[in-house]
Short mmCIF file of C-alpha atoms and ligand atoms in Angstrom, two decimals:
data_model
loop_
_atom_site.label_atom_id
_atom_site.label_comp_id
_atom_site.label_asym_id
_atom_site.label_seq_id
_atom_site.Cartn_x
_atom_site.Cartn_y
_atom_site.Cartn_z
CA MET A 1 0.18 0.03 0.09
CA CYS A 2 1.63 3.52 -0.78
CA VAL A 3 -0.74 5.50 1.20
CA VAL A 4 -1.83 4.72 4.29
CA TYR A 5 -5.06 6.18 5.49
CA THR A 6 -5.27 6.92 9.19
CA GLU A 7 -6.48 8.74 12.09
CA ILE A 8 -4.42 11.82 13.15
CA ASP A 9 -3.26 10.20 16.48
CA GLN A 10 -1.21 7.88 14.49
CA LYS A 11 2.24 7.22 16.10
CA PHE A 12 5.27 8.29 14.84
CA ASP A 13 8.87 7.56 15.52
CA ALA A 14 9.97 11.16 15.41
CA ARG A 15 8.43 14.53 14.35
CA ALA A 16 9.42 16.99 11.59
CA PRO A 17 7.44 20.42 10.84
CA LEU A 18 8.34 20.08 7.22
CA LEU A 19 9.53 16.71 5.26
CA ILE A 20 10.92 16.78 1.97
CA VAL A 21 11.37 13.71 -0.42
CA GLY A 22 14.53 14.13 -2.30
CA SER A 23 17.24 15.77 -2.50
CA GLY A 24 17.81 17.17 -6.01
CA ALA A 25 17.68 20.88 -7.13
CA ALA A 26 13.67 21.02 -6.51
CA GLY A 27 14.37 19.69 -2.32
CA LEU A 28 17.92 21.55 -1.79
CA CYS A 29 16.32 24.50 -2.22
CA ALA A 30 13.13 24.15 -0.77
CA ALA A 31 14.91 22.89 2.50
CA LEU A 32 17.35 26.57 2.05
CA ALA A 33 13.76 28.32 1.65
CA ALA A 34 12.17 27.15 4.20
CA LYS A 35 15.61 27.97 6.66
CA GLU A 36 14.90 31.59 5.70
CA ILE A 37 11.52 31.81 7.10
CA GLY A 38 12.58 29.72 10.22
CA VAL A 39 11.83 26.14 9.94
CA ASP A 40 14.14 23.13 10.05
CA ALA A 41 13.01 20.87 6.94
CA VAL A 42 14.39 17.14 7.33
CA VAL A 43 15.28 16.02 3.48
CA ILE A 44 14.94 12.05 3.09
CA GLU A 45 16.85 11.13 0.27
CA ARG A 46 17.53 7.30 -0.85
CA ASP A 47 20.87 7.88 -2.12
CA ALA A 48 24.43 8.46 0.05
CA ALA A 49 24.74 11.62 -1.44
CA PRO A 50 22.43 14.64 -3.17
CA SER A 51 22.80 13.81 -6.83
CA GLY A 52 19.58 12.70 -8.90
CA SER A 53 19.40 14.01 -12.23
CA THR A 54 20.36 17.69 -11.20
CA ALA A 55 24.09 16.16 -10.60
CA LEU A 56 23.56 15.10 -14.29
CA SER A 57 22.54 17.61 -16.23
CA ALA A 58 24.38 20.77 -17.70
CA GLY A 59 23.66 22.92 -14.62
CA LEU A 60 22.24 25.44 -17.05
CA ILE A 61 19.33 27.44 -15.23
CA PRO A 62 17.13 29.98 -17.67
CA ALA A 63 16.35 33.44 -15.71
CA ALA A 64 15.52 36.73 -17.70
CA GLY A 65 16.27 39.84 -16.60
CA THR A 66 19.38 39.26 -14.13
CA ARG A 67 22.04 41.57 -13.44
CA PHE A 68 24.38 39.02 -14.93
CA GLN A 69 23.00 39.55 -17.84
CA ARG A 70 22.56 43.31 -17.82
CA ALA A 71 26.67 43.28 -16.93
CA LYS A 72 26.53 41.66 -20.44
CA GLY A 73 24.54 43.89 -21.97
CA ILE A 74 21.53 41.45 -22.62
CA ASP A 75 17.88 43.20 -22.44
CA ASP A 76 15.66 40.40 -21.31
CA ASN A 77 12.45 40.20 -19.36
CA PRO A 78 10.23 37.70 -17.54
CA GLN A 79 7.42 38.64 -20.33
CA LEU A 80 9.90 37.24 -23.21
CA PHE A 81 10.96 34.73 -21.02
CA ALA A 82 7.42 33.64 -20.59
CA SER A 83 6.13 33.34 -24.24
CA ASP A 84 9.28 31.86 -25.17
CA ILE A 85 8.49 28.95 -22.90
CA GLN A 86 4.49 29.47 -23.68
CA ARG A 87 5.25 29.42 -27.62
CA LYS A 88 7.30 26.49 -27.51
CA ALA A 89 4.50 24.53 -25.76
CA LYS A 90 1.96 25.76 -27.68
CA GLY A 91 0.25 27.11 -25.28
CA GLN A 92 -0.22 24.25 -23.26
CA ASN A 93 1.17 25.62 -19.61
CA ASP A 94 -0.95 27.29 -16.98
CA GLU A 95 -0.22 30.75 -17.90
CA LYS A 96 0.46 31.56 -13.79
CA ILE A 97 3.13 28.76 -13.18
CA VAL A 98 4.68 30.08 -16.38
CA GLY A 99 4.54 33.59 -14.68
CA ALA A 100 5.41 32.56 -11.73
CA VAL A 101 9.00 30.58 -12.60
CA THR A 102 9.84 33.39 -15.19
CA ARG A 103 9.70 36.07 -12.51
CA GLY A 104 10.95 34.32 -9.96
CA ALA A 105 14.32 33.19 -11.74
CA ALA A 106 16.31 36.15 -11.80
CA SER A 107 15.59 36.49 -7.81
CA LEU A 108 16.70 32.61 -7.76
CA VAL A 109 19.78 32.68 -9.55
CA GLU A 110 20.46 36.05 -7.36
CA TRP A 111 19.97 34.84 -4.37
CA LEU A 112 22.21 31.40 -4.87
CA ALA A 113 24.88 33.85 -5.72
CA ASP A 114 24.76 36.32 -3.04
CA ARG A 115 23.24 34.27 -0.40
CA TYR A 116 25.44 31.31 -0.78
CA GLY A 117 28.31 32.57 -3.27
CA PHE A 118 26.96 30.42 -5.98
CA PRO A 119 29.36 31.91 -8.96
CA PHE A 120 26.91 32.44 -11.86
CA ASP A 121 27.59 33.61 -15.14
CA VAL A 122 25.38 33.94 -18.28
CA VAL A 123 26.45 31.69 -21.57
CA ASP A 124 27.08 34.35 -23.96
CA ASN A 125 28.69 32.50 -27.00
CA PHE A 126 25.65 30.52 -27.95
CA ASN A 127 22.06 30.73 -27.74
CA TYR A 128 19.49 27.54 -27.09
CA PRO A 129 16.95 26.90 -29.29
CA GLY A 130 13.75 28.84 -28.81
CA HIS A 131 15.38 31.35 -26.31
CA SER A 132 15.16 35.38 -27.69
CA ALA A 133 17.93 35.90 -25.25
CA MET A 134 21.32 34.86 -23.75
CA ARG A 135 19.75 33.92 -20.25
CA MET A 136 21.11 30.20 -19.57
CA HIS A 137 23.20 30.73 -15.99
CA GLY A 138 25.55 28.23 -15.16
CA LEU A 139 28.59 27.87 -12.95
CA PRO A 140 32.26 27.36 -14.09
CA THR A 141 32.46 23.63 -14.52
CA ARG A 142 29.12 24.20 -16.80
CA THR A 143 27.90 20.73 -15.03
CA GLY A 144 24.84 20.24 -12.84
CA ARG A 145 27.55 18.32 -10.29
CA GLU A 146 28.44 21.59 -9.29
CA LEU A 147 25.18 22.59 -9.14
CA ILE A 148 24.14 19.97 -6.45
CA ASP A 149 27.47 20.04 -4.73
CA ARG A 150 27.00 23.62 -4.12
CA LEU A 151 23.20 23.34 -2.66
CA ARG A 152 24.48 20.66 -0.61
CA ALA A 153 27.21 22.64 0.70
CA ALA A 154 24.42 25.18 1.31
CA ALA A 155 22.91 22.92 3.39
CA GLU A 156 25.13 21.31 5.30
CA GLN A 157 26.23 25.31 6.45
CA SER A 158 22.76 26.28 7.26
CA ASP A 159 21.97 22.95 9.45
CA ILE A 160 19.45 21.11 7.36
CA ILE A 161 19.44 17.55 7.96
CA ILE A 162 19.46 15.25 5.22
CA LEU A 163 18.59 11.65 5.70
CA ILE A 164 20.56 9.71 3.21
CA GLU A 165 19.87 5.72 2.01
CA SER A 166 16.31 6.32 3.24
CA LYS A 167 13.75 5.88 0.96
CA VAL A 168 10.38 6.74 1.51
CA GLU A 169 7.80 3.87 0.36
CA GLN A 170 4.26 5.10 2.39
CA LEU A 171 2.59 8.30 2.94
CA PHE A 172 0.02 8.84 5.70
CA ALA A 173 -3.19 10.83 5.54
CA GLU A 174 -6.35 11.77 6.90
CA THR A 175 -9.36 10.44 4.84
CA ASN A 176 -9.32 14.60 4.18
CA GLY A 177 -6.29 14.15 2.48
CA CYS A 178 -4.33 15.96 5.12
CA ILE A 179 -1.00 14.23 5.22
CA LEU A 180 0.33 13.49 8.83
CA GLY A 181 3.41 11.36 7.76
CA VAL A 182 5.51 8.96 5.62
CA GLU A 183 7.46 5.88 6.62
CA LEU A 184 10.68 5.41 5.40
CA VAL A 185 13.08 2.59 5.17
CA ARG A 186 16.99 2.68 5.79
CA ASN A 187 19.60 0.95 3.95
CA ASN A 188 19.86 -1.57 6.51
CA GLY A 189 16.06 -2.86 6.45
CA ARG A 190 14.95 -0.51 9.39
CA ARG A 191 11.66 1.05 8.72
CA GLU A 192 11.14 4.32 10.62
CA LYS A 193 7.49 6.29 10.87
CA ILE A 194 8.34 10.09 10.65
CA GLY A 195 5.28 12.69 11.02
CA CYS A 196 5.29 16.06 9.82
CA ASP A 197 3.01 19.38 9.45
CA ALA A 198 3.52 19.35 5.63
CA LEU A 199 5.28 17.03 3.24
CA ILE A 200 6.94 17.94 -0.02
CA LEU A 201 7.45 15.90 -2.64
CA ALA A 202 10.62 16.33 -4.96
CA CYS A 203 11.42 12.94 -5.66
CA SER A 204 11.29 13.99 -9.14
CA GLY A 205 9.52 11.94 -12.14
CA TYR A 206 9.60 8.42 -13.58
CA GLY A 207 11.79 8.19 -16.58
CA GLY A 208 13.50 5.19 -13.97
CA LYS A 209 10.49 3.19 -14.30
CA PRO A 210 10.50 1.33 -17.33
CA ASP A 211 6.45 0.11 -17.11
CA LEU A 212 5.61 3.75 -16.04
CA VAL A 213 7.40 4.93 -19.56
CA ARG A 214 5.95 2.40 -21.55
CA GLU A 215 2.30 3.34 -20.30
CA LEU A 216 2.35 7.20 -20.53
CA ILE A 217 5.57 7.69 -23.41
CA PRO A 218 5.37 4.64 -25.90
CA GLU A 219 7.57 6.61 -28.10
CA MET A 220 10.24 6.49 -25.57
CA ALA A 221 9.94 2.90 -24.60
CA GLY A 222 12.71 1.06 -24.87
CA ALA A 223 14.83 3.98 -25.45
CA LEU A 224 18.00 4.94 -23.42
CA TYR A 225 17.40 6.52 -20.63
CA PHE A 226 19.89 9.20 -19.40
CA GLY A 227 18.68 10.25 -16.17
CA HIS A 228 18.79 9.46 -12.31
CA PRO A 229 18.16 6.06 -12.29
CA GLY A 230 16.13 6.60 -8.46
CA ASN A 231 13.86 8.55 -10.66
CA GLN A 232 10.70 5.55 -10.17
CA GLY A 233 7.44 7.76 -10.31
CA ASP A 234 6.65 7.61 -6.80
CA ALA A 235 4.92 10.72 -6.78
CA VAL A 236 3.04 9.88 -9.82
CA ARG A 237 2.15 6.54 -7.24
CA TRP A 238 1.34 8.46 -4.48
CA GLY A 239 -0.84 11.02 -6.37
CA ARG A 240 -3.04 8.17 -8.33
CA ALA A 241 -3.55 6.67 -4.48
CA LEU A 242 -3.81 10.04 -3.08
CA GLY A 243 -6.97 11.47 -6.02
CA ALA A 244 -4.77 14.30 -7.02
CA GLU A 245 -4.84 15.39 -10.49
CA LEU A 246 -1.88 14.74 -12.81
CA ALA A 247 -0.92 16.42 -15.56
CA HIS A 248 0.75 16.09 -19.31
CA LEU A 249 1.96 12.73 -18.35
CA GLY A 250 3.10 12.29 -22.27
CA ALA A 251 5.67 15.38 -21.84
CA TYR A 252 9.51 14.74 -21.66
CA GLN A 253 12.63 15.92 -21.91
CA GLY A 254 14.53 13.88 -24.80
CA HIS A 255 17.82 14.47 -26.12
CA GLY A 256 18.73 13.92 -29.92
CA SER A 257 22.50 13.93 -29.24
CA VAL A 258 23.85 11.48 -26.87
CA ALA A 259 27.07 9.90 -27.96
CA THR A 260 27.08 6.37 -28.48
CA PRO A 261 28.21 3.97 -27.65
CA HIS A 262 29.79 6.15 -25.12
CA ASN A 263 27.05 7.72 -23.62
CA ILE A 264 28.49 11.28 -23.38
CA LEU A 265 25.90 14.17 -23.59
CA ILE A 266 26.56 16.30 -27.01
CA THR A 267 25.70 20.12 -26.21
CA TRP A 268 23.33 21.05 -28.66
CA ALA A 269 25.81 23.96 -29.26
CA VAL A 270 27.01 21.90 -31.56
CA ILE A 271 23.99 22.28 -33.75
CA MET A 272 22.75 25.82 -32.89
CA GLN A 273 26.31 26.98 -34.01
CA GLY A 274 25.93 25.55 -37.63
CA GLY A 275 25.76 22.03 -37.15
CA ILE A 276 23.62 19.61 -38.49
CA GLN A 277 22.52 15.77 -38.49
CA VAL A 278 22.70 13.38 -40.83
CA ASN A 279 21.56 9.11 -40.58
CA THR A 280 23.57 6.56 -41.74
CA GLN A 281 22.84 7.34 -45.22
CA GLY A 282 24.46 10.49 -45.40
CA ARG A 283 21.01 12.17 -45.32
CA ARG A 284 19.70 15.37 -43.33
CA PHE A 285 16.20 14.27 -41.92
CA CYS A 286 14.69 17.22 -39.98
CA ASP A 287 15.08 20.56 -38.94
CA GLU A 288 17.50 19.91 -36.13
CA SER A 289 17.28 23.54 -34.82
CA ARG A 290 13.51 23.58 -33.50
CA GLY A 291 14.80 21.58 -30.41
CA TYR A 292 17.08 19.15 -29.10
CA SER A 293 14.38 16.93 -27.02
CA GLU A 294 11.75 16.12 -30.01
CA GLN A 295 15.09 15.21 -32.03
CA ALA A 296 15.19 12.20 -29.42
CA ALA A 297 12.44 10.54 -31.04
CA GLU A 298 13.50 12.21 -34.73
CA VAL A 299 16.72 10.18 -34.17
CA LEU A 300 15.16 6.63 -32.73
CA ARG A 301 13.23 6.39 -36.19
CA GLN A 302 16.19 6.78 -38.36
CA PRO A 303 17.88 3.61 -39.43
CA GLY A 304 19.69 1.87 -36.65
CA GLY A 305 18.32 4.62 -34.40
CA VAL A 306 21.33 6.63 -34.55
CA ALA A 307 22.43 9.79 -36.41
CA TRP A 308 25.63 11.89 -36.92
CA ASN A 309 26.52 15.42 -35.51
CA VAL A 310 28.41 17.12 -38.28
CA PHE A 311 30.11 20.68 -37.08
CA ASP A 312 33.68 21.86 -37.67
CA ASP A 313 36.44 22.89 -35.36
CA ARG A 314 35.70 26.45 -34.28
CA ILE A 315 32.20 24.86 -33.16
CA ALA A 316 33.98 22.38 -31.51
CA ALA A 317 35.95 25.17 -29.66
CA VAL A 318 32.32 26.27 -28.49
CA ALA A 319 31.47 23.19 -27.18
CA ARG A 320 34.45 22.59 -25.17
CA GLN A 321 33.44 24.75 -22.63
CA PHE A 322 31.19 21.60 -21.34
CA GLU A 323 33.38 18.97 -19.44
CA ASP A 324 30.87 16.43 -20.89
CA PHE A 325 32.26 17.86 -24.89
CA ARG A 326 35.56 17.46 -23.49
CA ALA A 327 35.07 13.57 -22.12
CA ALA A 328 34.00 12.92 -25.54
CA GLU A 329 37.15 14.28 -27.41
CA HIS A 330 38.78 12.35 -24.82
CA SER A 331 37.03 8.89 -25.19
CA GLY A 332 36.95 9.38 -29.00
CA ALA A 333 33.58 10.23 -29.92
CA VAL A 334 34.37 12.39 -32.05
CA LEU A 335 36.22 12.12 -35.57
CA SER A 336 38.17 14.50 -37.51
CA ALA A 337 39.02 14.68 -40.63
CA HIS A 338 40.29 17.47 -43.59
CA THR A 339 38.13 16.91 -45.90
CA THR A 340 34.39 15.82 -46.11
CA GLU A 341 35.40 12.50 -48.18
CA GLN A 342 37.86 11.51 -45.35
CA LEU A 343 35.03 12.56 -42.54
CA ALA A 344 32.50 10.14 -44.47
CA ALA A 345 35.19 7.81 -44.85
CA LEU A 346 35.23 7.55 -41.42
CA MET A 347 31.45 7.76 -40.70
CA ARG A 348 31.36 5.06 -43.39
CA VAL A 349 28.17 6.69 -45.08
CA PRO A 350 27.90 7.11 -48.57
CA ILE A 351 30.08 9.90 -49.35
CA ASP A 352 27.59 11.56 -52.51
CA ALA A 353 24.78 11.94 -50.51
CA PHE A 354 26.24 13.16 -47.55
CA LYS A 355 28.64 15.57 -49.67
CA ALA A 356 25.39 16.54 -51.69
CA GLU A 357 24.00 18.16 -48.06
CA LEU A 358 26.92 19.61 -46.98
CA ASP A 359 26.86 21.24 -49.71
CA GLU A 360 23.62 22.27 -50.25
CA VAL A 361 23.79 23.32 -46.34
CA GLU A 362 26.88 25.87 -46.65
CA GLY A 363 25.35 27.59 -50.13
CA LEU A 364 22.16 28.32 -47.76
CA LYS A 365 24.50 29.42 -45.15
CA ALA A 366 26.01 32.07 -47.24
CA LYS A 367 22.43 33.08 -48.95
CA ARG A 368 21.25 33.45 -45.35
CA ALA A 369 18.48 31.24 -46.64
CA GLN A 370 15.97 28.25 -45.26
CA ASP A 371 15.70 24.34 -45.96
CA ARG A 372 13.92 22.29 -47.26
CA PHE A 373 12.74 21.33 -43.61
CA GLY A 374 12.18 25.16 -42.80
CA ARG A 375 15.80 25.74 -40.68
CA LYS A 376 17.20 28.92 -41.36
CA PHE A 377 20.64 29.25 -41.81
CA ALA A 378 23.07 32.29 -41.60
CA PRO A 379 26.79 33.31 -43.16
CA GLU A 380 28.01 33.45 -39.15
CA GLN A 381 27.63 29.34 -38.88
CA LYS A 382 29.57 28.57 -42.25
CA CYS A 383 31.47 24.93 -41.48
CA VAL A 384 35.25 24.80 -42.95
CA ALA A 385 37.96 22.03 -42.94
CA PRO A 386 38.81 20.42 -40.48
CA PHE A 387 35.46 18.64 -39.92
CA CYS A 388 34.28 16.92 -37.23
CA ALA A 389 31.25 13.99 -36.62
CA VAL A 390 29.96 12.65 -33.70
CA LYS A 391 27.47 9.42 -33.50
CA VAL A 392 24.63 9.92 -31.54
CA THR A 393 21.30 8.33 -30.74
CA GLY A 394 17.89 9.47 -28.80
CA ALA A 395 17.19 9.11 -25.46
CA LEU A 396 14.99 10.18 -22.41
CA PHE A 397 16.42 12.58 -20.03
CA HIS A 398 13.86 13.77 -17.93
CA THR A 399 9.82 13.59 -17.53
CA GLN A 400 7.96 16.55 -17.57
CA GLY A 401 4.06 15.86 -16.51
CA GLY A 402 3.43 14.65 -12.86
CA LEU A 403 1.23 16.12 -10.23
CA ALA A 404 -0.85 19.29 -10.78
CA ILE A 405 0.45 22.36 -8.78
CA ASN A 406 -0.47 25.77 -8.45
CA ASP A 407 1.73 28.60 -8.33
CA VAL A 408 3.37 28.28 -5.39
CA GLY A 409 3.64 24.03 -5.82
CA ARG A 410 0.31 23.25 -3.51
CA VAL A 411 -1.20 19.77 -5.13
CA LYS A 412 -4.39 19.59 -6.63
CA ARG A 413 -7.16 16.99 -6.10
CA LYS A 414 -9.08 15.65 -9.06
CA GLU A 415 -12.04 17.85 -8.66
CA GLY A 416 -9.91 20.83 -8.14
CA THR A 417 -9.31 21.88 -4.63
CA PHE A 418 -6.10 21.83 -3.23
CA PHE A 419 -4.71 19.36 -0.33
CA SER A 420 -4.36 21.29 2.66
CA ASN A 421 -0.46 20.81 3.20
CA LEU A 422 1.05 18.55 0.22
CA PHE A 423 3.46 20.50 -2.30
CA ALA A 424 5.54 19.23 -5.01
CA ALA A 425 8.28 20.93 -7.36
CA GLY A 426 10.30 19.92 -9.86
CA GLY A 427 10.17 16.69 -11.93
CA ALA A 428 7.64 15.57 -9.08
CA ALA A 429 4.78 18.14 -10.56
CA ALA A 430 3.78 19.07 -14.11
CA GLY A 431 6.08 21.14 -15.69
CA VAL A 432 5.69 23.90 -17.99
CA SER A 433 6.67 21.81 -21.67
CA GLY A 434 3.37 21.49 -22.68
CA LYS A 435 1.91 17.64 -23.25
CA THR A 436 4.35 16.17 -25.23
CA SER A 437 8.10 16.25 -25.94
CA ALA A 438 7.80 18.88 -28.24
CA GLY A 439 7.30 21.59 -25.74
CA TYR A 440 10.51 21.16 -23.63
CA LEU A 441 12.23 24.85 -23.89
CA SER A 442 15.86 24.30 -22.97
CA GLY A 443 16.17 24.59 -19.22
CA ASN A 444 12.60 24.11 -17.98
CA GLY A 445 13.83 21.09 -16.20
CA LEU A 446 16.32 23.31 -13.89
CA LEU A 447 13.44 26.27 -14.26
CA THR A 448 10.46 24.52 -12.41
CA ALA A 449 13.33 22.60 -9.97
CA THR A 450 14.81 25.66 -8.49
CA VAL A 451 12.35 27.86 -8.23
CA LEU A 452 9.29 26.00 -7.81
CA GLY A 453 11.17 24.30 -5.05
CA ARG A 454 12.18 28.03 -3.50
CA LEU A 455 8.64 28.83 -3.91
CA ALA A 456 7.32 25.54 -2.19
CA GLY A 457 9.95 25.67 0.54
CA GLN A 458 8.63 29.19 1.52
CA ALA A 459 4.39 28.39 0.83
CA ALA A 460 4.84 25.14 3.29
CA SER A 461 6.82 27.17 6.01
CA VAL A 462 4.79 30.10 5.95
CA GLN A 463 1.57 28.18 6.12
CA ILE A 464 3.44 25.94 9.16
CA THR A 465 4.62 28.91 11.40
CA ARG A 466 1.05 30.98 10.56
C1 FAD B 501 21.41 14.39 -18.77
C2 FAD B 501 20.55 15.54 -18.19
C3 FAD B 501 20.94 16.62 -18.18
C4 FAD B 501 20.01 18.24 -17.96
N1 FAD B 501 20.68 19.25 -18.29
C5 FAD B 501 19.67 20.27 -18.25
C6 FAD B 501 19.56 21.57 -18.38
O1 FAD B 501 21.31 21.70 -18.55
N2 FAD B 501 19.01 22.48 -17.89
C7 FAD B 501 17.92 22.09 -17.32
O2 FAD B 501 17.06 23.06 -16.99
N3 FAD B 501 17.66 20.75 -17.26
C8 FAD B 501 18.60 19.86 -17.70
N4 FAD B 501 18.25 18.57 -17.30
C9 FAD B 501 16.89 17.88 -16.16
C10 FAD B 501 16.95 18.44 -14.57
O3 FAD B 501 18.32 17.48 -14.65
C11 FAD B 501 15.59 18.56 -14.21
O4 FAD B 501 14.77 18.39 -14.21
C12 FAD B 501 16.03 18.29 -12.80
O5 FAD B 501 17.38 17.94 -12.39
C13 FAD B 501 15.14 17.78 -11.83
O6 FAD B 501 15.33 18.33 -10.23
P1 FAD B 501 14.59 17.52 -9.03
O7 FAD B 501 15.22 18.03 -7.84
O8 FAD B 501 13.21 17.46 -9.23
O9 FAD B 501 15.07 15.90 -9.32
P2 FAD B 501 16.27 15.12 -9.16
O10 FAD B 501 17.42 15.95 -9.46
O11 FAD B 501 16.44 13.72 -9.96
O12 FAD B 501 16.34 14.55 -7.78
C14 FAD B 501 15.12 13.86 -7.18
C15 FAD B 501 15.72 12.91 -6.37
O13 FAD B 501 14.90 12.50 -5.36
C16 FAD B 501 15.61 10.98 -4.87
N5 FAD B 501 14.48 10.19 -4.67
C17 FAD B 501 13.67 9.67 -5.52
N6 FAD B 501 12.31 9.03 -4.75
C18 FAD B 501 12.42 9.04 -3.64
C19 FAD B 501 12.22 8.30 -3.03
N7 FAD B 501 11.02 7.40 -2.37
N8 FAD B 501 12.58 8.68 -1.21
C20 FAD B 501 13.24 9.08 -1.29
N9 FAD B 501 14.40 9.94 -2.30
C21 FAD B 501 13.79 9.59 -3.31
C22 FAD B 501 16.42 10.72 -5.86
O14 FAD B 501 17.02 9.77 -5.71
C23 FAD B 501 16.84 12.24 -6.16
O15 FAD B 501 18.20 12.19 -5.45
C24 FAD B 501 19.01 17.50 -17.28
C25 FAD B 501 18.67 16.59 -16.82
C26 FAD B 501 19.94 14.94 -17.94
C27 FAD B 501 19.34 13.80 -17.12
#
């Protein structure tokens, strides 16, 4: 049983005012926000250390109107950001939630920088598809590992308790849905019941649960899952048992550029800077610039479920700011050649078809023209020898559906009312990526994890202290 309905006098082994399940970006931002309001949250984490999909990400948080952007002369604002998110998701998102995350993002990034010393800067040498301004804020290594390590250090300095190697298995609730506490199982098999005044689910999505992926995202059943294996869909399971509304369960963040067989993420900068993808027949197959998420399924539809990213040395230099790209080069995933003929031979694709595609694309770049798929090219994207290629496949990164919430993370019931003390943020909640993979705008994952994590932590704490 995943939810036990019980009486208010249920006995617990311990109590905390606020319990948070999961110590990814959402859980730790929630705990830090709660602490600032004077509420001591206890974060429960199944792993030996905070990690989650957050650690696997590039750690880039989109935010509009930050001082980091102003310092670089980048003109941006939350309204523009919100319209980018809604355009990508075809208007399928709740306007209020989009408004809350886009308004809250700049203050989130500046909060982490000013209060906890996170050395953010804006990526300003390429832009991600669909963003009208350069607004990706990253840490020096451009890794999610650095982001989660800094969040953990901030939590430790703030004396926030993180119960590691503890998996929450059951929730206790009154029949009206008011959450009374949780039962967790420690690594040594010991079970403990902890009571709470409020609960935040920050235990992410269901990408690590193949039967849920098959049920909810059939097009990615069997695809490589590149997210955290501990994301087993517990929030969806508990939500279903509690009668919570679940939204956009078919939405996901895919990625059409994971080096294979090396399993290393190749930044989409290689495409946005002027690179292209061809299949094993040397042919392009779509407008790669729409976004990397929907490209996962496109690549998987190609022969062998693979494609080649093709770019040049100039683009490789931009991509090298990412540790992953450097690792891909180190592991031999990035092929390089002085002529297109030599590159085609290394890739083992038909030379004529491949060369025809490259020639056509370079011609379009020179004329600032559009290709047969609708992709627009520009002269600055020109590629010259030496050329590079990486064999890639499509992968499922992170699910984007989940518990329906309001603009502070409060979980909604099916009939439209809200649970009195249950909150969700990050991958546990429905995101702002519409209903499919095509609605994912780069950065939506950490945007909702960090901003809604913080907002949920604040809202739960204000309620507890009232
Ligand atoms: C390769 C990759 C690259 C990405 N790059 C970016 C990027 O650059 N920018 C961006 O915005 N997004 C990116 N994303 C998406 C982003 O990583 C996620 O959206 C975000 O990290 C989700 O944060 P979270 O806190 O909700 O979940 P997570 O970081 O996954 O944390 C959830 C935590 O909950 C724990 N947990 C789960 N169930 C339980 C349980 N029952 N009991 C106790 N603990 C539990 C897990 O162990 C985990 O530690 C990327 C994702 C991947 C996989």
